[in-house]
Short mmCIF file of C-alpha atoms and ligand atoms in Angstrom, two decimals:
data_model
loop_
_atom_site.label_atom_id
_atom_site.label_comp_id
_atom_site.label_asym_id
_atom_site.label_seq_id
_atom_site.Cartn_x
_atom_site.Cartn_y
_atom_site.Cartn_z
CA MET F 1 -11.40 -16.46 -2.56
CA LYS F 2 -7.91 -16.11 -4.17
CA GLY F 3 -4.97 -15.76 -2.02
CA VAL F 4 -4.13 -11.86 -1.92
CA ASN F 5 -1.02 -11.13 0.10
CA VAL F 6 -2.91 -8.54 1.72
CA GLY F 7 -4.58 -5.55 0.80
CA VAL F 8 -6.05 -4.54 4.00
CA ALA F 9 -5.87 -0.90 4.46
CA PRO F 10 -5.40 0.65 7.72
CA VAL F 11 -8.64 2.41 7.36
CA THR F 12 -10.31 -0.79 8.16
CA TYR F 13 -9.40 -0.87 11.83
CA GLY F 14 -12.13 -1.19 14.30
CA GLN F 15 -14.49 -1.92 11.39
CA GLY F 16 -14.24 -5.67 11.26
CA ASP F 17 -15.98 -8.16 13.74
CA ARG F 18 -12.79 -9.31 15.35
CA PRO F 19 -10.37 -7.15 17.26
CA PRO F 20 -7.15 -6.15 15.17
CA ARG F 21 -4.35 -8.81 15.89
CA GLY F 22 -1.21 -7.67 17.83
CA ASP F 23 -0.37 -6.50 21.26
CA TYR F 24 -1.36 -2.65 21.58
CA ALA F 25 -0.29 -2.52 25.29
CA ARG F 26 3.11 -2.06 24.33
CA ALA F 27 2.10 0.94 22.03
CA ARG F 28 2.89 4.59 22.85
CA SER F 29 -0.07 7.15 22.64
CA ASP F 30 0.63 7.83 18.97
CA TYR F 31 0.42 3.94 18.40
CA THR F 32 4.02 3.36 17.66
CA CYS F 33 6.12 0.89 19.67
CA GLU F 34 9.71 -0.61 19.42
CA GLN F 35 10.12 -3.19 16.94
CA ASP F 36 10.14 -6.34 19.09
CA PHE F 37 13.27 -7.84 17.26
CA ALA F 38 13.82 -10.47 20.15
CA ARG F 39 10.54 -12.02 19.52
CA TYR F 40 11.47 -13.09 16.17
CA THR F 41 11.94 -16.93 15.94
CA GLU F 42 14.34 -18.70 13.20
CA ALA F 43 10.96 -19.54 11.53
CA ASP F 44 9.95 -15.86 11.32
CA HIS F 45 13.18 -15.04 9.60
CA ASP F 46 12.83 -17.86 7.14
CA THR F 47 9.45 -16.84 6.38
CA TYR F 48 10.63 -13.70 5.38
CA ARG F 49 13.56 -14.87 3.19
CA ARG F 50 11.22 -17.17 1.34
CA LEU F 51 8.44 -14.46 0.76
CA TYR F 52 11.22 -11.99 -0.23
CA ALA F 53 12.84 -14.67 -2.59
CA ARG F 54 9.40 -15.41 -4.12
CA GLN F 55 8.51 -11.75 -4.67
CA LEU F 56 12.04 -10.68 -5.91
CA GLN F 57 12.15 -13.15 -8.88
CA GLN F 58 8.45 -11.82 -10.23
CA LEU F 59 9.53 -8.14 -10.25
CA PRO F 60 11.27 -7.99 -13.57
CA GLY F 61 8.75 -6.86 -16.19
CA LEU F 62 5.91 -6.54 -13.67
CA ALA F 63 7.09 -3.86 -10.91
CA CYS F 64 8.20 -0.13 -11.87
CA ASP F 65 11.75 0.72 -12.06
CA GLU F 66 11.45 2.90 -9.06
CA PHE F 67 10.63 -0.02 -6.95
CA ILE F 68 12.95 -2.38 -8.43
CA ALA F 69 15.85 0.28 -7.92
CA ALA F 70 15.11 0.77 -4.23
CA VAL F 71 14.21 -2.72 -2.97
CA SER F 72 17.82 -3.52 -1.94
CA GLN F 73 17.55 -0.61 0.48
CA LEU F 74 15.71 -3.07 2.68
CA GLY F 75 18.91 -4.76 3.45
CA ALA F 76 19.91 -8.31 3.44
CA PRO F 77 17.21 -10.58 2.22
CA GLU F 78 17.81 -13.47 4.56
CA ARG F 79 16.61 -11.98 7.68
CA ILE F 80 13.94 -9.56 8.82
CA PRO F 81 15.72 -6.29 8.90
CA ARG F 82 15.92 -4.07 11.68
CA PHE F 83 13.69 -0.93 11.18
CA ASP F 84 16.19 1.61 12.49
CA ASP F 85 18.88 0.67 9.72
CA ILE F 86 16.25 1.30 6.94
CA SER F 87 15.32 4.48 8.54
CA GLU F 88 18.70 5.73 8.55
CA ARG F 89 18.79 5.26 4.87
CA LEU F 90 15.44 6.50 4.16
CA MET F 91 16.17 9.36 6.22
CA LYS F 92 19.14 10.62 3.88
CA ALA F 93 17.30 9.72 0.91
CA THR F 94 13.91 11.52 1.38
CA ARG F 95 13.53 12.31 5.15
CA TRP F 96 11.29 9.54 5.89
CA GLN F 97 11.54 7.28 8.68
CA ILE F 98 9.73 4.03 9.32
CA VAL F 99 8.27 3.26 12.74
CA GLY F 100 7.11 0.11 14.36
CA VAL F 101 3.41 -0.51 15.29
CA PRO F 102 1.59 -3.46 17.04
CA GLY F 103 -0.58 -3.76 13.83
CA LEU F 104 -3.55 -1.83 12.26
CA ILE F 105 -4.01 1.51 13.90
CA PRO F 106 -6.87 4.03 13.57
CA GLU F 107 -6.87 6.11 10.61
CA GLU F 108 -6.47 9.42 12.45
CA ALA F 109 -3.27 8.00 14.04
CA PHE F 110 -2.25 6.72 10.62
CA PHE F 111 -2.63 9.93 8.94
CA ALA F 112 -0.96 11.83 11.74
CA LEU F 113 2.27 9.64 11.17
CA LEU F 114 2.34 10.01 7.44
CA ALA F 115 2.02 13.77 7.67
CA GLN F 116 5.39 13.52 9.85
CA ARG F 117 7.00 11.47 7.20
CA LYS F 118 6.93 8.43 9.42
CA PHE F 119 5.50 5.27 7.93
CA PRO F 120 4.02 2.61 10.36
CA VAL F 121 5.24 -0.93 10.05
CA THR F 122 3.71 -3.95 11.68
CA ASP F 123 6.36 -5.70 13.40
CA TRP F 124 5.03 -9.22 13.78
CA MET F 125 5.55 -11.92 11.00
CA ARG F 126 2.89 -14.09 9.55
CA GLN F 127 2.48 -17.66 10.50
CA PRO F 128 4.00 -20.16 8.01
CA GLU F 129 0.33 -21.31 7.19
CA GLU F 130 -0.33 -17.91 6.18
CA PHE F 131 2.47 -17.77 3.60
CA ASP F 132 0.02 -17.22 0.45
CA TYR F 133 -2.62 -15.19 2.39
CA VAL F 134 -2.62 -12.98 5.61
CA VAL F 135 -5.94 -11.17 6.49
CA GLU F 136 -4.14 -8.13 8.21
CA PRO F 137 -0.71 -6.41 6.97
CA ASP F 138 2.28 -8.03 8.58
CA VAL F 139 5.97 -6.98 8.66
CA PHE F 140 6.38 -8.48 5.08
CA HIS F 141 3.64 -6.65 3.50
CA ASP F 142 4.54 -3.31 5.06
CA LEU F 143 8.27 -3.43 4.49
CA PHE F 144 8.49 -5.09 1.00
CA GLY F 145 5.52 -3.67 -0.41
CA HIS F 146 5.49 0.04 1.00
CA VAL F 147 9.08 0.99 1.98
CA PRO F 148 10.89 0.89 -1.44
CA LEU F 149 8.92 3.51 -3.11
CA LEU F 150 9.39 5.83 -0.08
CA PHE F 151 12.93 6.22 -1.42
CA ASP F 152 11.60 8.00 -4.45
CA PRO F 153 11.26 11.66 -3.77
CA VAL F 154 7.88 12.38 -5.44
CA PHE F 155 6.16 9.52 -4.22
CA ALA F 156 7.52 10.23 -0.62
CA ASP F 157 5.81 13.65 -0.98
CA TYR F 158 2.67 12.24 -2.17
CA MET F 159 2.67 9.89 0.84
CA GLN F 160 3.08 12.94 3.27
CA ALA F 161 0.50 15.09 1.40
CA TYR F 162 -1.87 11.85 1.85
CA GLY F 163 -1.42 11.92 5.45
CA ALA F 164 -2.07 15.84 5.83
CA GLY F 165 -5.11 15.33 3.49
CA GLY F 166 -6.28 12.23 5.80
CA LEU F 167 -6.50 14.53 8.73
CA LYS F 168 -8.39 17.10 6.66
CA ALA F 169 -10.83 14.38 5.40
CA SER F 170 -11.63 13.20 9.06
CA ARG F 171 -12.87 16.80 9.75
CA LEU F 172 -14.87 16.57 6.56
CA ASP F 173 -16.22 13.39 7.23
CA ALA F 174 -14.66 12.42 3.85
CA CYS F 175 -12.56 9.33 4.75
CA GLU F 176 -14.38 6.76 3.00
CA LEU F 177 -13.54 8.55 -0.24
CA LEU F 178 -10.07 9.35 0.44
CA ALA F 179 -9.51 5.72 1.49
CA ARG F 180 -10.41 4.73 -2.00
CA LEU F 181 -7.53 6.82 -3.24
CA TYR F 182 -5.12 5.02 -1.01
CA TRP F 183 -6.51 1.63 -1.97
CA TYR F 184 -6.32 2.31 -5.91
CA THR F 185 -2.90 4.06 -5.93
CA VAL F 186 -0.88 3.29 -2.68
CA GLU F 187 -2.08 -0.39 -2.39
CA PHE F 188 -3.15 -1.42 -6.12
CA GLY F 189 -1.76 1.41 -8.49
CA LEU F 190 -0.47 0.61 -12.03
CA ILE F 191 1.72 3.03 -13.87
CA GLN F 192 2.39 3.27 -17.67
CA THR F 193 6.06 3.37 -18.58
CA LYS F 194 7.99 3.24 -21.71
CA GLN F 195 8.56 -0.36 -21.42
CA GLY F 196 4.80 -0.96 -20.74
CA LEU F 197 2.39 -1.35 -18.00
CA ARG F 198 3.98 -1.93 -14.47
CA ALA F 199 2.82 -2.17 -10.75
CA TYR F 200 3.79 0.41 -7.96
CA GLY F 201 0.96 -0.42 -5.41
CA ALA F 202 2.06 -2.22 -2.26
CA GLY F 203 -0.92 -4.81 -2.31
CA ILE F 204 0.01 -6.11 -5.65
CA LEU F 205 3.94 -6.00 -5.20
CA SER F 206 3.61 -8.14 -1.91
CA SER F 207 1.14 -10.69 -3.31
CA ALA F 208 2.29 -13.86 -4.74
CA GLY F 209 -0.45 -14.06 -7.51
CA GLU F 210 -1.78 -10.38 -8.00
CA LEU F 211 1.44 -9.07 -9.84
CA ARG F 212 0.83 -11.28 -12.88
CA HIS F 213 -3.09 -10.77 -12.59
CA ALA F 214 -2.76 -6.85 -12.35
CA ILE F 215 -0.24 -6.64 -15.32
CA ALA F 216 -0.58 -9.51 -17.69
CA SER F 217 -4.21 -11.03 -17.17
CA SER F 218 -7.16 -10.10 -19.62
CA GLU F 219 -9.36 -10.49 -16.68
CA PRO F 220 -9.46 -7.24 -14.72
CA ARG F 221 -10.18 -3.58 -16.27
CA ARG F 222 -7.44 -1.05 -16.36
CA VAL F 223 -8.51 2.65 -16.76
CA GLY F 224 -6.73 5.93 -16.72
CA PHE F 225 -6.46 7.65 -13.45
CA ASP F 226 -8.96 10.22 -12.76
CA LEU F 227 -9.58 11.46 -9.20
CA GLN F 228 -13.47 11.73 -9.05
CA ARG F 229 -14.21 8.54 -10.86
CA LEU F 230 -11.72 6.63 -8.67
CA MET F 231 -13.45 8.05 -5.37
CA ARG F 232 -16.77 6.78 -6.65
CA SER F 233 -15.35 3.19 -7.20
CA LEU F 234 -16.04 0.66 -4.48
CA TYR F 235 -13.05 -1.80 -4.11
CA LYS F 236 -12.64 -5.73 -3.13
CA ILE F 237 -10.82 -6.68 -0.07
CA ASP F 238 -11.18 -10.48 -0.42
CA SER F 239 -10.15 -11.04 -3.86
CA TYR F 240 -7.67 -9.59 -6.80
CA GLN F 241 -8.89 -6.41 -7.91
CA ALA F 242 -11.56 -6.11 -10.69
CA ILE F 243 -10.40 -2.74 -11.88
CA TYR F 244 -7.02 -0.72 -11.79
CA PHE F 245 -6.35 2.83 -12.21
CA VAL F 246 -3.19 3.73 -14.38
CA ILE F 247 -1.05 6.75 -13.67
CA ASP F 248 1.65 8.08 -16.14
CA SER F 249 4.02 9.25 -13.57
CA PHE F 250 4.01 9.87 -9.76
CA GLN F 251 4.17 13.54 -10.74
CA GLN F 252 0.85 13.22 -12.45
CA LEU F 253 -0.43 11.57 -9.28
CA PHE F 254 0.87 14.44 -7.02
CA ASP F 255 -0.35 17.21 -9.25
CA ALA F 256 -3.64 15.58 -9.43
CA THR F 257 -3.98 15.19 -5.81
CA ALA F 258 -2.83 18.71 -4.86
CA PRO F 259 -5.95 20.85 -5.23
CA ASP F 260 -8.25 21.37 -2.19
CA PHE F 261 -10.51 18.31 -1.97
CA THR F 262 -13.31 20.25 -0.22
CA PRO F 263 -15.15 20.95 -3.45
CA ILE F 264 -14.20 17.43 -4.81
CA TYR F 265 -15.64 15.65 -2.08
CA ALA F 266 -18.77 17.59 -2.77
CA ALA F 267 -18.93 16.81 -6.40
CA VAL F 268 -18.24 13.23 -5.63
CA ARG F 269 -21.05 12.83 -3.11
CA GLN F 270 -23.46 14.18 -5.92
CA GLN F 271 -22.64 11.16 -8.19
CA ASP F 272 -23.44 7.53 -8.11
CA ILE F 273 -21.18 5.17 -6.36
CA LEU F 274 -19.67 2.33 -8.82
CA GLU F 275 -19.38 -1.38 -7.90
CA ALA F 276 -16.04 -2.64 -8.19
CA GLY F 277 -14.82 -3.40 -11.75
CA THR F 278 -17.66 -1.00 -13.51
CA LEU F 279 -16.61 0.36 -16.72
CA LEU F 280 -18.29 3.71 -17.82
CA PRO F 281 -19.35 4.63 -21.34
CA GLY F 282 -16.53 5.65 -23.33
CA GLU F 283 -13.78 4.65 -21.02
CA ARG F 284 -10.62 3.40 -22.57
CA LEU F 285 -9.10 0.31 -21.49
CA PHE F 286 -5.37 -0.32 -21.02
CA ALA F 287 -4.29 -3.45 -22.59
CA PRO F 288 -2.64 -6.29 -20.29
CA ASN F 289 1.24 -6.42 -20.96
CA ARG F 290 2.16 -10.08 -21.69
N1 LIG W 1 -5.27 18.10 -1.66
C1 LIG W 1 -5.80 17.31 -0.73
C2 LIG W 1 -6.82 17.90 -0.03
O1 LIG W 1 -6.90 19.23 0.15
C3 LIG W 1 -4.97 16.50 0.21
C4 LIG W 1 -4.26 15.21 -0.44
C5 LIG W 1 -3.01 15.37 -1.16
C6 LIG W 1 -5.05 14.03 -0.42
C7 LIG W 1 -2.51 14.10 -1.72
C8 LIG W 1 -4.47 12.88 -0.85
C9 LIG W 1 -3.20 12.85 -1.45
O2 LIG W 1 -7.55 17.32 0.65
FE1 FE W 2 -0.44 -1.57 2.71
#
Protein backbone atom coordinates (compact mmCIF):
# COMPACT_ATOMS: atom_id res chain seq x y z
CA MET A 1 0.00 0.00 0.00
CA LYS A 2 1.47 3.31 -1.04
CA GLY A 3 1.11 6.44 1.03
CA VAL A 4 -1.62 8.47 -0.51
CA ASN A 5 -2.20 11.64 1.43
CA VAL A 6 -5.84 11.01 1.46
CA GLY A 7 -8.27 10.68 -1.22
CA VAL A 8 -11.09 9.57 0.97
CA ALA A 9 -14.24 11.21 -0.31
CA PRO A 10 -16.86 12.38 2.14
CA VAL A 11 -19.24 9.91 0.51
CA THR A 12 -17.55 7.07 2.39
CA TYR A 13 -18.96 8.35 5.70
CA GLY A 14 -20.61 5.57 7.62
CA GLN A 15 -19.62 2.86 5.14
CA GLY A 16 -16.41 1.92 6.94
CA ASP A 17 -16.14 -0.55 9.79
CA ARG A 18 -14.90 2.10 12.20
CA PRO A 19 -16.69 5.30 13.21
CA PRO A 20 -15.37 8.51 11.63
CA ARG A 21 -12.66 10.26 13.63
CA GLY A 22 -13.61 13.55 15.28
CA ASP A 23 -15.95 14.83 17.97
CA TYR A 24 -19.40 15.12 16.44
CA ALA A 25 -21.04 16.23 19.70
CA ARG A 26 -19.89 19.80 19.02
CA ALA A 27 -21.46 19.92 15.52
CA ARG A 28 -24.63 21.83 14.66
CA SER A 29 -27.51 20.12 12.87
CA ASP A 30 -25.89 20.87 9.48
CA TYR A 31 -22.70 19.17 10.75
CA THR A 32 -20.68 22.39 10.83
CA CYS A 33 -18.76 23.47 13.93
CA GLU A 34 -16.46 26.25 15.05
CA GLN A 35 -12.82 25.71 14.17
CA ASP A 36 -11.37 24.59 17.51
CA PHE A 37 -8.34 26.82 17.18
CA ALA A 38 -7.34 26.65 20.85
CA ARG A 39 -6.90 22.90 20.55
CA TYR A 40 -4.06 23.12 18.05
CA THR A 41 -0.70 22.38 19.66
CA GLU A 42 2.64 23.73 18.51
CA ALA A 43 3.22 20.25 17.07
CA ASP A 44 0.02 20.60 14.97
CA HIS A 45 1.19 23.94 13.57
CA ASP A 46 4.58 22.45 12.87
CA THR A 47 3.01 19.52 10.98
CA TYR A 48 1.06 22.00 8.87
CA ARG A 49 4.18 24.04 8.15
CA ARG A 50 6.16 20.97 7.07
CA LEU A 51 3.37 19.51 4.94
CA TYR A 52 2.82 22.87 3.25
CA ALA A 53 6.53 23.33 2.50
CA ARG A 54 6.87 19.83 1.07
CA GLN A 55 3.86 20.23 -1.24
CA LEU A 56 4.63 23.80 -2.30
CA GLN A 57 8.07 22.97 -3.67
CA GLN A 58 6.59 20.18 -5.81
CA LEU A 59 3.94 22.32 -7.51
CA PRO A 60 5.88 23.89 -10.42
CA GLY A 61 5.38 21.83 -13.55
CA LEU A 62 2.91 19.48 -11.85
CA ALA A 63 0.02 21.59 -10.51
CA CYS A 64 -2.22 23.70 -12.74
CA ASP A 65 -1.64 27.48 -12.87
CA GLU A 66 -4.97 28.34 -11.24
CA PHE A 67 -3.96 26.32 -8.18
CA ILE A 68 -0.46 27.79 -7.95
CA ALA A 69 -1.81 31.32 -8.36
CA ALA A 70 -4.30 30.89 -5.50
CA VAL A 71 -2.37 28.85 -2.96
CA SER A 72 -1.05 32.00 -1.24
CA GLN A 73 -4.68 32.90 -0.45
CA LEU A 74 -4.44 30.31 2.32
CA GLY A 75 -2.33 32.82 4.23
CA ALA A 76 0.99 32.44 6.02
CA PRO A 77 2.37 28.93 5.52
CA GLU A 78 3.90 28.61 8.99
CA ARG A 79 0.75 27.98 10.99
CA ILE A 80 -2.71 26.49 10.52
CA PRO A 81 -4.79 29.41 9.26
CA ARG A 82 -8.05 30.67 10.71
CA PHE A 83 -10.96 29.55 8.54
CA ASP A 84 -12.68 32.92 8.97
CA ASP A 85 -9.72 34.79 7.46
CA ILE A 86 -9.76 32.58 4.37
CA SER A 87 -13.54 32.89 4.07
CA GLU A 88 -13.26 36.65 4.00
CA ARG A 89 -10.98 36.52 0.95
CA LEU A 90 -12.95 33.71 -0.67
CA MET A 91 -16.24 35.52 -0.27
CA LYS A 92 -14.83 38.52 -2.15
CA ALA A 93 -13.37 36.35 -4.91
CA THR A 94 -16.14 33.85 -5.66
CA ARG A 95 -18.79 34.18 -2.92
CA TRP A 96 -17.69 30.91 -1.30
CA GLN A 97 -16.98 30.34 2.40
CA ILE A 98 -15.26 27.57 4.25
CA VAL A 99 -16.95 26.08 7.30
CA GLY A 100 -15.48 23.84 9.99
CA VAL A 101 -16.62 20.23 10.38
CA PRO A 102 -15.53 17.55 12.89
CA GLY A 103 -14.53 15.16 10.07
CA LEU A 104 -16.34 13.21 7.37
CA ILE A 105 -20.01 14.09 7.23
CA PRO A 106 -22.99 12.27 5.68
CA GLU A 107 -23.25 12.81 1.95
CA GLU A 108 -26.57 14.68 2.02
CA ALA A 109 -25.19 17.19 4.53
CA PHE A 110 -22.08 17.53 2.36
CA PHE A 111 -24.11 18.17 -0.79
CA ALA A 112 -26.33 20.69 0.99
CA LEU A 113 -23.30 22.72 2.11
CA LEU A 114 -21.74 22.75 -1.36
CA ALA A 115 -25.04 23.83 -2.87
CA GLN A 116 -24.87 26.85 -0.51
CA ARG A 117 -21.29 27.59 -1.58
CA LYS A 118 -19.94 26.43 1.79
CA PHE A 119 -16.97 24.10 1.68
CA PRO A 120 -16.63 21.87 4.76
CA VAL A 121 -13.09 21.73 6.16
CA THR A 122 -12.12 19.18 8.81
CA ASP A 123 -10.54 21.11 11.68
CA TRP A 124 -8.20 18.52 13.23
CA MET A 125 -4.59 17.94 12.20
CA ARG A 126 -3.13 14.49 11.55
CA GLN A 127 -0.62 13.12 14.08
CA PRO A 128 3.10 13.35 13.23
CA GLU A 129 3.24 9.59 12.58
CA GLU A 130 0.57 10.12 9.88
CA PHE A 131 2.73 12.64 8.05
CA ASP A 132 2.82 10.68 4.78
CA TYR A 133 -0.48 8.89 5.02
CA VAL A 134 -3.73 9.70 6.77
CA VAL A 135 -6.81 7.55 6.29
CA GLU A 136 -9.40 10.32 6.60
CA PRO A 137 -9.19 13.90 5.31
CA ASP A 138 -7.65 16.27 7.87
CA VAL A 139 -7.28 20.05 7.93
CA PHE A 140 -4.25 19.95 5.64
CA HIS A 141 -5.88 17.88 2.91
CA ASP A 142 -9.09 19.90 3.02
CA LEU A 143 -7.42 23.33 3.05
CA PHE A 144 -4.37 22.86 0.87
CA GLY A 145 -6.00 20.40 -1.53
CA HIS A 146 -9.42 21.91 -2.02
CA VAL A 147 -9.51 25.58 -1.11
CA PRO A 148 -7.19 27.20 -3.71
CA LEU A 149 -9.38 26.21 -6.66
CA LEU A 150 -12.45 27.64 -4.96
CA PHE A 151 -10.85 30.99 -5.87
CA ASP A 152 -11.33 30.12 -9.56
CA PRO A 153 -14.76 31.38 -10.74
CA VAL A 154 -15.56 28.48 -13.08
CA PHE A 155 -14.37 25.76 -10.72
CA ALA A 156 -16.26 27.45 -7.89
CA ASP A 157 -19.49 27.28 -9.90
CA TYR A 158 -18.81 23.62 -10.74
CA MET A 159 -18.55 22.78 -7.04
CA GLN A 160 -21.87 24.43 -6.27
CA ALA A 161 -23.52 22.64 -9.21
CA TYR A 162 -22.06 19.38 -7.92
CA GLY A 163 -23.70 19.95 -4.53
CA ALA A 164 -27.09 20.63 -6.09
CA GLY A 165 -26.56 17.60 -8.32
CA GLY A 166 -25.80 15.52 -5.24
CA LEU A 167 -29.09 16.40 -3.58
CA LYS A 168 -30.81 15.33 -6.78
CA ALA A 169 -28.76 12.12 -7.07
CA SER A 170 -29.83 11.21 -3.52
CA ARG A 171 -33.45 11.24 -4.68
CA LEU A 172 -32.54 9.17 -7.76
CA ASP A 173 -30.46 6.66 -5.79
CA ALA A 174 -27.49 7.58 -7.98
CA CYS A 175 -24.96 8.76 -5.38
CA GLU A 176 -22.51 6.00 -6.23
CA LEU A 177 -22.33 7.16 -9.85
CA LEU A 178 -22.03 10.81 -8.85
CA ALA A 179 -19.34 9.97 -6.29
CA ARG A 180 -17.18 8.67 -9.12
CA LEU A 181 -17.43 12.08 -10.77
CA TYR A 182 -16.20 13.74 -7.56
CA TRP A 183 -13.41 11.24 -7.23
CA TYR A 184 -12.08 11.53 -10.76
CA THR A 185 -12.42 15.32 -10.99
CA VAL A 186 -12.37 17.14 -7.63
CA GLU A 187 -10.02 14.62 -5.99
CA PHE A 188 -7.94 13.17 -8.84
CA GLY A 189 -8.52 15.31 -11.92
CA LEU A 190 -5.87 16.18 -14.50
CA ILE A 191 -5.99 19.06 -16.98
CA GLN A 192 -4.25 19.45 -20.34
CA THR A 193 -2.66 22.90 -20.66
CA LYS A 194 -0.45 24.60 -23.25
CA GLN A 195 2.53 23.76 -21.03
CA GLY A 196 1.45 20.12 -20.74
CA LEU A 197 -0.43 17.89 -18.34
CA ARG A 198 -1.13 19.31 -14.86
CA ALA A 199 -3.03 18.21 -11.74
CA TYR A 200 -6.05 20.01 -10.30
CA GLY A 201 -7.46 17.26 -8.03
CA ALA A 202 -7.09 17.78 -4.27
CA GLY A 203 -6.15 14.17 -3.56
CA ILE A 204 -3.18 14.53 -5.88
CA LEU A 205 -2.18 18.04 -4.82
CA SER A 206 -2.14 17.19 -1.11
CA SER A 207 -0.22 13.93 -1.61
CA ALA A 208 3.52 13.60 -1.23
CA GLY A 209 3.97 10.99 -3.93
CA GLU A 210 0.92 11.08 -6.16
CA LEU A 211 1.79 14.36 -7.88
CA ARG A 212 4.71 12.78 -9.70
CA HIS A 213 2.86 9.49 -10.21
CA ALA A 214 -0.15 11.22 -11.76
CA ILE A 215 1.79 13.52 -14.09
CA ALA A 216 5.18 12.00 -14.80
CA SER A 217 4.97 8.22 -14.32
CA SER A 218 4.32 5.83 -17.21
CA GLU A 219 2.48 3.48 -14.83
CA PRO A 220 -1.08 4.90 -14.72
CA ARG A 221 -3.40 5.37 -17.67
CA ARG A 222 -4.66 8.80 -18.62
CA VAL A 223 -7.72 9.18 -20.85
CA GLY A 224 -9.84 12.09 -21.99
CA PHE A 225 -12.79 13.11 -19.83
CA ASP A 226 -15.99 11.32 -20.87
CA LEU A 227 -18.86 11.56 -18.39
CA GLN A 228 -20.54 8.18 -18.93
CA ARG A 229 -17.25 6.34 -19.22
CA LEU A 230 -16.10 7.94 -15.98
CA MET A 231 -19.32 7.05 -14.13
CA ARG A 232 -18.76 3.40 -15.05
CA SER A 233 -15.24 3.39 -13.62
CA LEU A 234 -14.45 1.98 -10.17
CA TYR A 235 -11.62 3.63 -8.24
CA LYS A 236 -8.91 2.76 -5.74
CA ILE A 237 -9.07 4.17 -2.24
CA ASP A 238 -5.89 2.60 -0.82
CA SER A 239 -3.28 3.21 -3.52
CA TYR A 240 -2.37 5.70 -6.22
CA GLN A 241 -4.94 5.79 -9.00
CA ALA A 242 -4.60 3.37 -11.93
CA ILE A 243 -6.39 5.77 -14.29
CA TYR A 244 -6.91 9.52 -14.50
CA PHE A 245 -9.37 11.52 -16.60
CA VAL A 246 -8.04 14.59 -18.39
CA ILE A 247 -10.08 17.75 -19.02
CA ASP A 248 -9.14 20.61 -21.39
CA SER A 249 -10.53 23.36 -19.19
CA PHE A 250 -12.77 23.91 -16.18
CA GLN A 251 -15.32 25.29 -18.63
CA GLN A 252 -15.37 21.92 -20.45
CA LEU A 253 -15.99 20.19 -17.11
CA PHE A 254 -18.75 22.63 -16.19
CA ASP A 255 -20.45 22.34 -19.58
CA ALA A 256 -20.20 18.53 -19.74
CA THR A 257 -21.88 18.22 -16.34
CA ALA A 258 -24.57 20.89 -16.88
CA PRO A 259 -27.20 18.65 -18.59
CA ASP A 260 -29.84 16.82 -16.56
CA PHE A 261 -28.21 13.62 -15.29
CA THR A 262 -31.48 11.65 -15.01
CA PRO A 263 -31.17 10.04 -18.48
CA ILE A 264 -27.40 9.82 -18.08
CA TYR A 265 -27.69 7.76 -14.88
CA ALA A 266 -30.18 5.50 -16.69
CA ALA A 267 -27.80 5.03 -19.62
CA VAL A 268 -24.83 4.31 -17.33
CA ARG A 269 -26.83 1.68 -15.47
CA GLN A 270 -27.28 -0.21 -18.77
CA GLN A 271 -23.52 -0.53 -19.24
CA ASP A 272 -20.87 -2.71 -17.60
CA ILE A 273 -18.95 -1.42 -14.60
CA LEU A 274 -15.22 -1.07 -15.33
CA GLU A 275 -12.51 -2.15 -12.90
CA ALA A 276 -10.15 0.66 -11.88
CA GLY A 277 -7.60 1.20 -14.65
CA THR A 278 -9.52 -0.52 -17.48
CA LEU A 279 -8.69 0.75 -20.95
CA LEU A 280 -11.42 0.47 -23.59
CA PRO A 281 -10.73 -0.46 -27.23
CA GLY A 282 -9.77 2.57 -29.31
CA GLU A 283 -9.15 4.77 -26.28
CA ARG A 284 -6.31 7.22 -26.70
CA LEU A 285 -3.81 7.61 -23.89
CA PHE A 286 -2.22 10.89 -22.81
CA ALA A 287 1.54 10.60 -22.49
CA PRO A 288 3.15 11.35 -19.14
CA ASN A 289 4.78 14.74 -18.81
CA ARG A 290 8.38 14.28 -17.68
N1 LIG B 1 -26.33 18.41 -14.16
C1 LIG B 1 -26.37 17.52 -13.02
C2 LIG B 1 -27.77 16.95 -12.81
O1 LIG B 1 -28.70 17.38 -13.40
C3 LIG B 1 -25.92 18.22 -11.77
C4 LIG B 1 -24.43 18.28 -11.66
C5 LIG B 1 -23.71 19.38 -12.09
C6 LIG B 1 -23.76 17.21 -11.12
C7 LIG B 1 -22.35 19.41 -11.98
C8 LIG B 1 -22.42 17.26 -10.98
C9 LIG B 1 -21.68 18.35 -11.41
O2 LIG B 1 -27.92 16.04 -12.04
FE1 LIG C 1 -10.92 15.68 -0.47
